């Protein structure tokens, strides 16, 4: 596919872009603790610029150090001392022909007091966000006027540092969105009440930036076209807002949706289809004459091209797609879209940020560590390295070893590479995992890796290769506890149910509510089974991302399942299970014609031991070392192979 629309040139104000792809803003927590752009965040953006994107809108850059901190290590545009560091970052990006907008941000009530040194958080009105669960104090009129000046100062710093433009973050429930929305603004001064008053702070910021930076300095405004909360902004409101903002002289509208309180509508889990909210941008675009940028949960260039062709937007916002693969644009332009490492919507990137860590990606082991991994040592010299196991860890290791110049031989017992990915993609609405798996396989096919499918790699076989090293990625086996009845004909493993190897009958008890257990339970409920979900821990979904869990439980809950947390499986019979309440030690019996075990996995220690005893230069990676998620497998394969050397 040629993607003619995707690679058309375009303009925002007087800034000319080489294509229609915008990497929209995402917090990454990679700047230094004083908000300066260091080598780490610079390298992160440089990789995406090298990848060919037309415009990068940076992560949230704070304009207020006292009450405006969103993450511990975010970019800052509060002081002149930030200019030289920001300038180096911007110039690094621009040398690839990519333009840069700095996103100006204040979190308002969507932050935590511990990020403010214990100070109470602030907002237009003293209304608590139900996610952050901290009561803000209302800003005074004088403080609002001071924030206007701080936003303008941030824009001046950005322009002085060489930015091509700025973006005002008036979306996602952050401060400026809080002013604009009647849901969060109950003020009675000049910054509240009427539509004009609620928009006043934004209009004053825009006017001030145009005055200080020049009428031709581009301003984009990001909006939530639908907040998806009762009493919040709806599409009709946002169309009026967009037209009004255009009259203030802005140069582009960036259409998103949602607030923290409707979180899945900001950062969608994998269950959401691509383009699900295209109606928002489409309606805004019909009503303005300035360019419209829009995020639409885009994972592949085909979807992006169709959105442009159908007039949904003027520029496509590809955010997490650039976390998963910094060369998303380059691969699309070169006709290699099937090699793009696709985002799977697991939300691990933002789960990491919520823990105060830097951003990470389940499918890209180098995310956030681009500087560390910038110099791949080509030290293979054609020496043979065996990789045993073709799951995500094994495939990732094989790809890096091949790049390092090793003759890499990848063994897998099955016909299709992918390992547990070929189980994970069988759960409901997991097509994105399937795309990711096929993308990895395609990368392997296009590399120099020698693949031996349907081959059990024994110690003797691998020894015959006289390898310089061995990577053991043999995965793990389902955990089967030694309890009465566990060997019964009505007892099945979750992975066998997902792949169709085993077919449950009648009433089903799913034991374990990790992600595999939850997805298996949902699948069986969708098929009409009465499902009882049993979990030993106090809450359902231990270790599962809270947003993913909430999204899944909404779907699963529609089937009215029985959910028993804090219960331990004691025994299994032909038509029931016996459970013990771990709080009271009371036993109970639950009817179950079929029992499905989803109790995690255990590394295949015997195979690991056999290889460890037979080879000196060995690496044990992925589930074979320690059971984990896709993220840990990809990271392990990437990092271990990157650092691998021969003696």
Coordinates of C-alpha atoms in Angstrom, one line a residue:
X1 CA 0.0 0.0 0.0
X2 CA 1.4 3.4 -1.0
X3 CA -0.3 5.5 1.8
X4 CA -0.6 8.5 -0.5
X5 CA -2.6 10.6 2.0
X6 CA -0.3 9.7 4.9
X7 CA 2.8 11.0 3.1
X8 CA 1.3 14.2 1.7
X9 CA 3.0 17.4 2.9
X10 CA 0.9 19.6 5.2
X11 CA 1.0 22.8 7.2
X12 CA 0.0 24.1 10.6
X13 CA 0.1 27.8 10.4
X14 CA 3.4 28.7 8.7
X15 CA 5.0 25.4 9.8
X16 CA 5.3 22.9 6.9
X17 CA 5.3 19.2 7.7
X18 CA 6.8 16.4 5.6
X19 CA 3.9 14.1 6.2
X20 CA 0.6 13.8 8.0
X21 CA 1.8 11.8 11.0
X22 CA 1.9 13.5 14.4
X23 CA 3.4 11.9 17.4
X24 CA 1.1 13.3 20.0
X25 CA 2.1 14.1 23.6
X26 CA 2.7 11.4 26.1
X27 CA 4.3 11.7 29.5
X28 CA 7.5 9.7 29.7
X29 CA 9.2 10.8 33.0
X30 CA 12.7 10.9 31.3
X31 CA 13.8 14.5 32.0
X32 CA 15.9 15.3 35.0
X33 CA 14.4 16.1 38.4
X34 CA 14.7 19.9 37.7
X35 CA 12.7 19.6 34.5
X36 CA 15.7 20.0 32.1
X37 CA 15.9 18.1 28.8
X38 CA 18.7 15.7 29.4
X39 CA 20.4 13.2 27.0
X40 CA 18.0 10.5 27.9
X41 CA 14.8 12.2 26.8
X42 CA 16.7 13.8 23.9
X43 CA 17.6 10.3 22.6
X44 CA 14.1 9.1 23.1
X45 CA 12.7 11.8 20.8
X46 CA 15.6 11.5 18.4
X47 CA 14.7 7.8 17.7
X48 CA 11.2 8.9 16.7
X49 CA 12.5 11.7 14.5
X50 CA 14.8 9.3 12.8
X51 CA 11.8 7.1 12.3
X52 CA 10.3 9.7 10.0
X53 CA 7.4 11.3 11.9
X54 CA 6.4 14.7 10.6
X55 CA 5.6 16.5 14.0
X56 CA 6.5 15.6 17.5
X57 CA 4.4 17.2 20.3
X58 CA 6.5 16.7 23.4
X59 CA 5.3 15.3 26.7
X60 CA 3.5 17.6 29.2
X61 CA 5.8 20.5 30.0
X62 CA 5.0 22.1 33.2
X63 CA 4.6 25.9 33.4
X64 CA 4.3 26.1 37.2
X65 CA 6.8 24.5 39.6
X66 CA 4.7 25.1 42.7
X67 CA 1.3 23.5 41.9
X68 CA 1.8 22.3 38.3
X69 CA 3.9 19.1 38.7
X70 CA 2.4 16.2 36.8
X71 CA 5.2 13.7 37.0
X72 CA 8.5 13.7 39.0
X73 CA 10.7 14.0 35.9
X74 CA 8.7 16.0 33.4
X75 CA 10.0 18.7 31.1
X76 CA 9.7 22.2 32.5
X77 CA 9.5 25.6 30.8
X78 CA 9.4 27.7 33.9
X79 CA 12.8 29.3 34.0
X80 CA 15.4 30.6 31.5
X81 CA 17.8 27.9 32.7
X82 CA 15.7 25.4 30.8
X83 CA 16.4 27.0 27.5
X84 CA 19.8 25.6 26.6
X85 CA 18.9 22.0 27.4
X86 CA 15.5 22.3 25.6
X87 CA 17.3 23.9 22.6
X88 CA 19.7 20.9 22.3
X89 CA 16.7 18.5 22.4
X90 CA 14.8 20.5 19.8
X91 CA 17.7 20.9 17.4
X92 CA 18.4 17.1 17.7
X93 CA 14.9 16.4 16.5
X94 CA 14.8 19.1 13.8
X95 CA 17.9 17.8 12.0
X96 CA 15.8 14.9 10.7
X97 CA 13.3 17.3 9.2
X98 CA 10.8 16.7 12.0
X99 CA 9.1 19.7 13.6
X100 CA 8.6 20.2 17.3
X101 CA 5.7 21.6 19.4
X102 CA 6.1 21.9 23.2
X103 CA 2.9 21.0 25.0
X104 CA 2.2 23.4 27.9
X105 CA 0.5 21.8 30.8
X106 CA -0.9 22.2 34.3
X107 CA -2.6 19.2 36.0
X108 CA -4.9 21.1 38.3
X109 CA -6.7 18.6 40.4
X110 CA -5.4 15.6 38.5
X111 CA -2.2 15.3 40.5
X112 CA -1.1 14.3 44.0
X113 CA 0.1 16.5 46.8
X114 CA 3.2 14.4 47.3
X115 CA 4.4 15.7 44.0
X116 CA 3.9 19.2 45.3
X117 CA 6.0 18.8 48.4
X118 CA 2.8 18.2 50.5
X119 CA 1.0 21.3 49.3
X120 CA -2.7 21.0 48.7
X121 CA -3.6 20.6 45.0
X122 CA -5.4 23.3 43.2
X123 CA -8.3 23.6 40.7
X124 CA -10.8 26.1 39.4
X125 CA -13.3 24.9 42.0
X126 CA -13.0 22.7 45.2
X127 CA -14.3 19.6 43.5
X128 CA -12.5 16.3 44.0
X129 CA -11.4 14.1 41.1
X130 CA -12.7 10.6 41.9
X131 CA -9.5 9.1 40.6
X132 CA -6.9 11.1 42.5
X133 CA -9.1 11.3 45.6
X134 CA -7.6 14.5 46.9
X135 CA -9.7 17.6 47.6
X136 CA -8.3 20.6 45.8
X137 CA -8.6 24.2 46.9
X138 CA -10.1 26.7 44.5
X139 CA -7.7 29.1 42.9
X140 CA -8.1 32.8 43.6
X141 CA -8.8 35.2 40.8
X142 CA -5.3 36.6 41.2
X143 CA -3.8 33.1 41.0
X144 CA -5.7 32.5 37.8
X145 CA -4.2 35.7 36.3
X146 CA -0.8 34.5 37.4
X147 CA -1.3 31.2 35.7
X148 CA -2.1 33.0 32.4
X149 CA 1.3 34.8 32.7
X150 CA 3.0 31.4 33.4
X151 CA 1.6 29.8 30.3
X152 CA 2.7 32.7 28.2
X153 CA 6.2 32.6 29.8
X154 CA 6.4 28.9 29.0
X155 CA 5.6 29.6 25.3
X156 CA 8.3 32.3 25.2
X157 CA 10.8 29.9 26.6
X158 CA 9.7 27.2 24.1
X159 CA 10.1 29.7 21.2
X160 CA 13.4 31.0 22.4
X161 CA 14.7 27.4 22.6
X162 CA 13.7 26.9 18.9
X163 CA 10.4 25.2 19.1
X164 CA 8.3 25.3 15.9
X165 CA 5.1 25.9 18.0
X166 CA 3.3 25.1 21.2
X167 CA 0.3 23.2 22.2
X168 CA -2.1 24.1 25.1
X169 CA -3.3 21.1 26.9
X170 CA -7.1 21.8 27.3
X171 CA -8.0 18.1 27.5
X172 CA -8.1 15.0 29.7
X173 CA -9.4 16.8 32.7
X174 CA -6.3 18.8 33.3
X175 CA -6.4 22.4 34.6
X176 CA -7.4 24.3 31.5
X177 CA -10.0 21.6 30.7
X178 CA -11.3 22.0 34.2
X179 CA -11.9 25.7 33.6
X180 CA -13.7 25.1 30.3
X181 CA -15.9 22.3 31.5
X182 CA -19.1 23.0 33.5
X183 CA -18.5 19.7 35.3
X184 CA -15.5 21.0 37.1
X185 CA -15.9 24.8 37.0
X186 CA -18.4 26.3 39.5
X187 CA -16.7 29.6 39.8
X188 CA -18.6 32.9 40.1
X189 CA -15.8 35.3 39.1
X190 CA -14.7 36.3 35.6
X191 CA -13.3 32.8 35.1
X192 CA -16.6 30.9 35.7
X193 CA -20.3 30.7 34.9
X194 CA -21.0 31.6 31.3
X195 CA -19.4 29.9 28.3
X196 CA -17.3 33.0 27.6
X197 CA -16.1 33.2 31.2
X198 CA -15.2 29.5 31.3
X199 CA -13.1 29.9 28.2
X200 CA -11.6 33.2 29.4
X201 CA -8.4 31.8 30.8
X202 CA -7.6 30.0 27.5
X203 CA -8.4 33.1 25.5
X204 CA -6.1 35.2 27.6
X205 CA -3.3 32.7 27.2
X206 CA -3.7 32.6 23.5
X207 CA -3.8 36.4 23.2
X208 CA -0.7 36.7 25.3
X209 CA 1.3 34.1 23.4
X210 CA 0.4 35.7 20.1
X211 CA 1.5 39.1 21.5
X212 CA 4.7 37.8 23.0
X213 CA 5.7 35.2 20.4
X214 CA 4.3 36.8 17.2
X215 CA 1.1 36.2 15.3
X216 CA 2.8 33.7 13.1
X217 CA 4.0 31.4 16.0
X218 CA 1.7 28.4 15.8
X219 CA -0.6 27.4 18.6
X220 CA -2.4 24.0 18.7
X221 CA -5.0 23.4 21.3
X222 CA -5.8 19.9 22.5
X223 CA -9.4 19.3 23.6
X224 CA -11.5 16.4 24.9
X225 CA -14.3 16.6 22.4
X226 CA -16.4 14.4 24.8
X227 CA -15.5 14.1 28.4
X228 CA -17.6 11.0 28.8
X229 CA -18.8 12.0 32.3
X230 CA -22.3 13.1 33.3
X231 CA -22.5 16.9 33.3
X232 CA -19.3 17.2 31.3
X233 CA -18.5 18.5 27.9
X234 CA -20.2 16.7 25.0
X235 CA -19.5 16.9 21.3
X236 CA -21.9 19.8 20.6
X237 CA -20.2 21.8 23.3
X238 CA -16.8 21.1 21.9
X239 CA -17.7 22.1 18.4
X240 CA -18.7 25.5 19.8
X241 CA -15.4 25.6 21.7
X242 CA -13.4 24.7 18.6
X243 CA -15.0 27.4 16.6
X244 CA -14.5 29.9 19.3
X245 CA -10.8 28.9 19.7
X246 CA -10.4 29.3 16.0
X247 CA -11.7 32.9 16.3
X248 CA -9.0 33.6 18.9
X249 CA -6.4 32.9 16.2
X250 CA -5.1 29.4 17.0
X251 CA -3.6 27.3 14.2
X252 CA -4.8 23.7 14.9
X253 CA -7.2 21.7 17.0
X254 CA -6.0 18.4 18.4
X255 CA -9.0 16.2 19.1
X256 CA -8.9 13.7 21.9
X257 CA -11.5 12.6 24.6
X258 CA -12.1 11.8 28.2
X259 CA -10.8 12.7 31.6
X260 CA -9.2 10.7 34.4
X261 CA -12.7 9.8 35.6
X262 CA -13.4 8.2 32.2
X263 CA -9.9 6.9 31.8
X264 CA -10.4 4.2 29.1
X265 CA -11.6 6.9 26.8
X266 CA -8.2 8.7 27.0
X267 CA -5.9 5.8 26.8
X268 CA -7.8 2.8 25.4
X269 CA -7.1 -0.7 26.5
X270 CA -6.7 -3.3 23.7
X271 CA -10.4 -4.1 23.6
X272 CA -11.2 -0.8 21.9
X273 CA -11.2 -0.9 18.1
X274 CA -9.1 1.4 16.0
X275 CA -10.9 4.5 15.0
X276 CA -13.7 4.0 17.6
X277 CA -14.0 7.8 18.3
X278 CA -13.5 9.1 14.8
X279 CA -16.9 10.8 14.9
X280 CA -15.5 13.4 17.3
X281 CA -12.8 14.7 15.0
X282 CA -15.0 14.4 12.0
X283 CA -17.6 16.6 13.5
X284 CA -15.1 19.2 14.7
X285 CA -13.4 19.3 11.3
X286 CA -16.7 20.0 9.6
X287 CA -17.0 23.2 11.7
X288 CA -13.6 24.7 11.5
X289 CA -11.2 25.8 8.8
X290 CA -7.9 25.2 10.6
X291 CA -6.2 21.8 10.5
X292 CA -7.5 19.0 12.8
X293 CA -5.1 16.6 14.4
X294 CA -6.8 13.5 16.0
X295 CA -5.9 10.5 17.9
X296 CA -8.0 7.5 17.1
X297 CA -6.3 4.5 18.8
X298 CA -4.3 4.0 15.6
X299 CA -2.1 0.9 15.5
X300 CA -1.4 0.5 11.8
X301 CA -0.8 2.7 8.8
X302 CA -3.8 1.2 6.9
X303 CA -6.2 2.6 9.5
X304 CA -4.4 6.0 9.5
X305 CA -4.7 6.2 5.7
X306 CA -8.4 5.4 5.7
X307 CA -9.1 8.1 8.3
X308 CA -7.3 10.7 6.2
X309 CA -9.0 9.5 3.0
X310 CA -12.5 9.8 4.6
X311 CA -11.9 13.3 5.9
X312 CA -11.9 12.5 9.6
X313 CA -8.9 14.7 10.2
X314 CA -6.0 16.5 8.5
X315 CA -3.3 14.9 10.6
X316 CA -3.3 11.5 12.3
X317 CA -2.1 11.3 15.9
X318 CA -0.1 8.2 16.4
X319 CA 0.9 8.1 20.1
X320 CA 1.5 4.7 21.7
X321 CA 2.3 3.3 18.2
X322 CA 5.5 5.3 18.4
X323 CA 6.3 3.9 21.8
X324 CA 6.0 0.4 20.5
X325 CA 8.0 1.1 17.3
X326 CA 9.9 4.4 16.8
X327 CA 10.3 3.5 13.1
X328 CA 6.5 3.3 12.5
X329 CA 6.5 5.9 9.8
X330 CA 9.7 4.8 8.1
X331 CA 8.5 1.2 7.8
X332 CA 5.1 2.3 6.4
X333 CA 6.9 4.5 3.8
X334 CA 9.1 1.6 2.8
X335 CA 6.3 -0.8 2.4
X336 CA 7.2 -2.7 5.5
X337 CA 4.1 -2.1 7.6
X338 CA 3.9 -5.8 8.4
X339 CA 7.2 -5.4 10.3
X340 CA 5.8 -2.6 12.5
X341 CA 6.0 -3.6 16.2
X342 CA 2.3 -3.0 17.0
X343 CA 1.0 -1.6 20.3
X344 CA -1.2 -4.2 21.9
X345 CA -3.1 -1.8 24.2
X346 CA -1.9 -3.4 27.4
X347 CA -1.4 0.0 29.1
X348 CA 1.8 -1.0 30.7
X349 CA 3.4 2.2 29.5
X350 CA 1.2 4.3 31.8
X351 CA 1.1 1.8 34.6
X352 CA 4.8 2.3 34.9
X353 CA 4.4 6.1 35.0
X354 CA 1.7 5.7 37.7
X355 CA 4.3 3.9 39.9
X356 CA 6.7 6.9 39.5
X357 CA 9.0 5.0 37.1
X358 CA 10.0 6.0 33.6
X359 CA 7.9 4.8 30.7
X360 CA 8.3 1.3 29.4
X361 CA 6.6 -0.8 26.7
X362 CA 5.6 -4.5 26.6
X363 CA 6.7 -4.9 23.0
X364 CA 9.7 -2.5 22.9
X365 CA 12.4 -3.4 25.3
X366 CA 14.4 -0.3 24.5
X367 CA 11.7 2.3 25.3
X368 CA 13.0 4.8 27.8
X369 CA 16.6 3.4 27.5
X370 CA 17.4 4.5 24.0
X371 CA 20.6 6.2 25.1
X372 CA 21.8 3.1 26.9
X373 CA 21.1 0.9 23.8
X374 CA 22.2 3.4 21.2
X375 CA 25.5 1.6 20.3
X376 CA 25.0 -2.0 19.4
X377 CA 28.3 -3.8 19.5
X378 CA 28.7 -6.0 16.4
X379 CA 30.8 -8.6 18.1
X380 CA 29.3 -11.8 16.7
X381 CA 31.8 -12.3 13.8
X382 CA 29.7 -15.2 12.4
X383 CA 29.9 -17.3 15.5
X384 CA 27.0 -19.6 16.2
X385 CA 24.5 -18.9 19.0
X386 CA 21.6 -21.2 19.7
X387 CA 18.3 -19.9 20.9
X388 CA 16.1 -22.6 22.4
X389 CA 12.5 -21.5 22.3
X390 CA 10.5 -19.4 19.8
X391 CA 8.3 -17.4 22.2
X392 CA 8.6 -13.6 22.6
X393 CA 11.8 -13.7 24.7
X394 CA 13.5 -16.2 22.2
X395 CA 12.4 -14.3 19.1
X396 CA 13.5 -10.9 20.5
X397 CA 16.9 -12.3 21.6
X398 CA 17.4 -14.0 18.2
X399 CA 16.7 -10.7 16.4
X400 CA 19.3 -8.7 18.5
X401 CA 21.9 -11.5 18.2
X402 CA 21.5 -11.5 14.5
X403 CA 22.0 -7.7 14.4
X404 CA 25.2 -8.2 16.5
X405 CA 26.6 -10.4 13.7
X406 CA 26.1 -13.9 15.2
X407 CA 25.0 -16.9 13.2
X408 CA 21.8 -17.3 15.2
X409 CA 19.8 -20.6 15.1
X410 CA 16.3 -20.4 16.6
X411 CA 14.8 -23.7 17.7
X412 CA 11.1 -24.3 18.4
X413 CA 9.2 -27.5 19.0
X414 CA 6.1 -26.2 17.2
X415 CA 5.2 -25.3 13.7
X416 CA 4.4 -21.6 14.5
X417 CA 6.7 -19.3 16.4
X418 CA 5.2 -17.3 19.2
X419 CA 5.0 -19.5 22.2
X420 CA 2.5 -18.3 24.8
X421 CA 1.5 -15.4 22.4
X422 CA -0.4 -18.1 20.5
X423 CA -2.4 -18.7 23.6
X424 CA -2.9 -15.1 24.6
X425 CA -4.3 -14.1 21.3
X426 CA -7.2 -16.6 21.6
X427 CA -8.9 -14.7 24.4
X428 CA -11.8 -12.3 23.6
X429 CA -10.8 -9.1 21.7
X430 CA -7.1 -9.9 21.6
X431 CA -6.6 -9.4 17.9
X432 CA -3.8 -6.9 18.6
X433 CA -1.7 -9.6 20.2
X434 CA -2.2 -11.7 17.1
X435 CA -0.9 -8.7 15.0
X436 CA 2.1 -8.3 17.3
X437 CA 2.9 -12.0 17.0
X438 CA 2.7 -12.0 13.2
X439 CA 4.9 -8.8 13.2
X440 CA 7.6 -10.5 15.3
X441 CA 7.5 -13.6 13.0
X442 CA 7.8 -11.3 10.0
X443 CA 10.9 -9.6 11.5
X444 CA 12.4 -13.0 12.0
X445 CA 11.7 -14.0 8.4
X446 CA 13.3 -10.8 7.1
X447 CA 16.4 -11.2 9.3
X448 CA 19.3 -13.6 9.0
X449 CA 18.1 -15.9 11.8
X450 CA 18.1 -19.5 10.9
X451 CA 14.8 -21.0 12.1
X452 CA 14.3 -24.7 12.8
X453 CA 10.6 -25.3 13.5
X454 CA 9.1 -28.6 14.7
X455 CA 12.5 -29.3 16.3
X456 CA 13.1 -30.3 19.9
X457 CA 16.5 -28.8 20.8
X458 CA 18.1 -31.4 22.9
X459 CA 21.5 -30.9 24.7
X460 CA 23.1 -33.3 22.2
X461 CA 21.7 -31.5 19.2
X462 CA 22.8 -28.1 20.4
X463 CA 26.2 -29.4 21.4
X464 CA 26.7 -30.7 17.8
X465 CA 26.6 -27.0 16.7
X466 CA 29.6 -26.1 18.8
X467 CA 27.9 -22.9 19.8
X468 CA 29.6 -19.8 21.2
X469 CA 26.6 -19.4 23.5
X470 CA 23.1 -20.7 24.2
X471 CA 20.0 -18.7 25.1
X472 CA 17.4 -20.9 26.9
X473 CA 13.9 -19.5 26.3
X474 CA 11.9 -22.7 26.9
X475 CA 9.1 -21.0 28.8
X476 CA 7.1 -22.4 31.6
X477 CA 4.4 -25.0 32.3
X478 CA 1.0 -24.4 33.9
X479 CA 1.1 -24.8 37.7
X480 CA -0.9 -27.8 38.9
X481 CA -1.3 -28.0 42.7
X482 CA -1.4 -31.4 44.4
X483 CA -5.0 -31.5 45.7
X484 CA -7.6 -34.3 45.6
X485 CA -9.3 -34.7 42.3
X486 CA -6.8 -32.6 40.3
X487 CA -6.3 -35.5 37.8
X488 CA -10.0 -35.8 37.1
X489 CA -11.3 -35.9 33.5
X490 CA -13.3 -32.8 34.2
X491 CA -10.2 -30.7 35.1
X492 CA -8.6 -28.7 32.3
X493 CA -5.8 -26.1 31.9
X494 CA -6.8 -22.6 30.9
X495 CA -4.4 -22.6 28.0
X496 CA -6.0 -25.8 26.6
X497 CA -9.4 -24.2 26.8
X498 CA -8.2 -21.0 25.0
X499 CA -6.6 -22.9 22.2
X500 CA -9.5 -25.3 21.8
X501 CA -7.6 -28.4 22.9
X502 CA -10.1 -28.9 25.7
X503 CA -13.8 -28.2 25.7
X504 CA -15.6 -27.5 29.0
X505 CA -19.1 -28.7 29.7
X506 CA -21.9 -27.4 31.8
X507 CA -21.2 -25.2 34.8
X508 CA -17.6 -24.1 34.9
X509 CA -15.4 -23.1 37.9
X510 CA -12.3 -21.1 36.8
X511 CA -9.6 -21.2 39.5
X512 CA -7.4 -18.2 39.5
X513 CA -8.2 -14.6 38.4
X514 CA -5.0 -13.4 36.9
X515 CA -5.3 -12.1 33.3
X516 CA -5.4 -15.6 31.9
X517 CA -8.1 -16.7 34.3
X518 CA -10.2 -13.6 33.7
X519 CA -9.9 -13.9 29.9
X520 CA -10.8 -17.6 30.0
X521 CA -13.7 -17.0 32.3
X522 CA -15.0 -14.2 29.9
X523 CA -14.6 -16.5 26.9
X524 CA -16.6 -19.3 28.6
X525 CA -19.3 -16.9 29.8
X526 CA -19.6 -15.6 26.2
X527 CA -20.2 -19.2 25.1
X528 CA -23.1 -19.5 27.5
X529 CA -21.5 -21.3 30.4
X530 CA -22.5 -20.5 34.0
X531 CA -19.1 -19.4 35.4
X532 CA -17.8 -19.3 39.0
X533 CA -14.5 -17.4 39.3
X534 CA -12.4 -18.4 42.4
X535 CA -9.4 -16.4 43.7
X536 CA -7.2 -17.0 46.7
X537 CA -6.3 -13.4 47.2
X538 CA -8.6 -10.7 48.7
X539 CA -9.4 -9.0 45.4
X540 CA -10.0 -10.2 41.9
X541 CA -7.3 -9.7 39.2
X542 CA -4.1 -9.6 41.3
X543 CA -1.3 -8.0 39.2
X544 CA -3.7 -7.0 36.4
X545 CA -3.6 -3.3 35.3
X546 CA -6.5 -1.6 37.0
X547 CA -7.9 -0.1 33.7
X548 CA -7.6 -3.4 31.9
X549 CA -9.3 -5.1 34.8
X550 CA -12.2 -2.5 34.9
X551 CA -12.7 -2.8 31.2
X552 CA -12.8 -6.6 31.3
X553 CA -15.0 -6.8 34.3
X554 CA -17.6 -4.6 32.7
X555 CA -17.9 -7.1 29.9
X556 CA -17.6 -10.2 32.1
X557 CA -20.1 -8.8 34.6
X558 CA -22.9 -8.7 32.1
X559 CA -23.0 -12.5 32.3
X560 CA -23.8 -12.3 36.0
X561 CA -21.0 -14.7 37.1
X562 CA -20.3 -15.9 40.6
X563 CA -17.1 -14.4 42.0
X564 CA -15.5 -15.8 45.1
X565 CA -12.3 -14.0 46.2
X566 CA -10.4 -15.0 49.3
X567 CA -11.3 -18.7 48.7
X568 CA -8.9 -21.6 48.4
X569 CA -9.5 -24.7 46.3
X570 CA -9.4 -27.7 48.6
X571 CA -10.7 -30.6 46.4
X572 CA -12.5 -31.5 43.2
X573 CA -15.2 -34.0 42.5
X574 CA -17.1 -35.0 39.3
X575 CA -19.7 -32.3 39.8
X576 CA -18.4 -29.9 42.4
X577 CA -15.5 -28.2 44.1
X578 CA -14.8 -27.7 47.8
X579 CA -13.5 -24.2 48.8
X580 CA -12.2 -22.8 52.1
X581 CA -13.0 -19.2 53.0
X582 CA -9.5 -18.0 54.1
X583 CA -11.0 -15.5 56.5
X584 CA -13.2 -17.9 58.4
X585 CA -11.8 -21.3 57.5
X586 CA -15.3 -22.4 56.6
X587 CA -15.7 -25.0 53.9
X588 CA -18.3 -24.7 51.1
X589 CA -19.2 -26.7 48.1
X590 CA -19.8 -25.2 44.7
X591 CA -21.4 -27.0 41.7
X592 CA -19.1 -27.4 38.8
X593 CA -19.2 -29.8 35.9
X594 CA -15.8 -28.6 34.7
X595 CA -12.9 -27.1 36.5
X596 CA -10.4 -24.8 34.6
X597 CA -7.0 -24.1 36.3
X598 CA -5.4 -20.7 35.8
X599 CA -3.0 -20.7 38.6
X600 CA 0.0 -19.3 36.9
X601 CA 3.1 -21.0 35.4
X602 CA 6.3 -22.6 36.7
X603 CA 9.6 -22.3 34.8
X604 CA 10.7 -25.6 33.1
X605 CA 13.5 -26.1 35.5
X606 CA 14.6 -29.6 34.3
X607 CA 15.3 -28.3 30.8
X608 CA 17.1 -25.2 32.1
X609 CA 19.2 -27.3 34.4
X610 CA 20.2 -29.7 31.6
X611 CA 21.4 -26.9 29.4
X612 CA 23.1 -25.0 32.3
X613 CA 25.1 -28.1 33.2
X614 CA 26.2 -28.7 29.6
X615 CA 27.2 -25.2 28.4
X616 CA 29.3 -22.5 29.9
X617 CA 28.2 -19.3 28.1
X618 CA 24.4 -19.6 28.7
X619 CA 21.6 -17.1 29.2
X620 CA 18.2 -18.1 30.7
X621 CA 15.5 -15.7 29.6
X622 CA 11.8 -15.1 29.8
X623 CA 9.5 -17.4 31.6
X624 CA 12.3 -20.0 31.7
X625 CA 14.0 -17.8 34.2
X626 CA 11.0 -16.2 36.0
X627 CA 7.4 -16.3 35.0
X628 CA 6.2 -12.9 33.8
X629 CA 4.3 -10.9 31.2
X630 CA 5.0 -10.1 27.6
X631 CA 6.9 -7.0 28.9
X632 CA 9.4 -9.0 30.9
X633 CA 9.9 -11.5 28.1
X634 CA 10.7 -8.9 25.5
X635 CA 12.8 -6.9 27.8
X636 CA 14.8 -9.9 28.9
X637 CA 15.4 -11.1 25.4
X638 CA 16.4 -7.6 24.2
X639 CA 18.7 -6.7 27.1
X640 CA 20.4 -10.0 27.6
X641 CA 21.2 -10.3 23.8
X642 CA 22.3 -6.7 23.6
X643 CA 24.9 -7.3 26.4
X644 CA 25.9 -10.8 25.2
X645 CA 29.5 -11.4 24.3
X646 CA 31.7 -14.5 23.8
X647 CA 34.7 -15.3 25.9

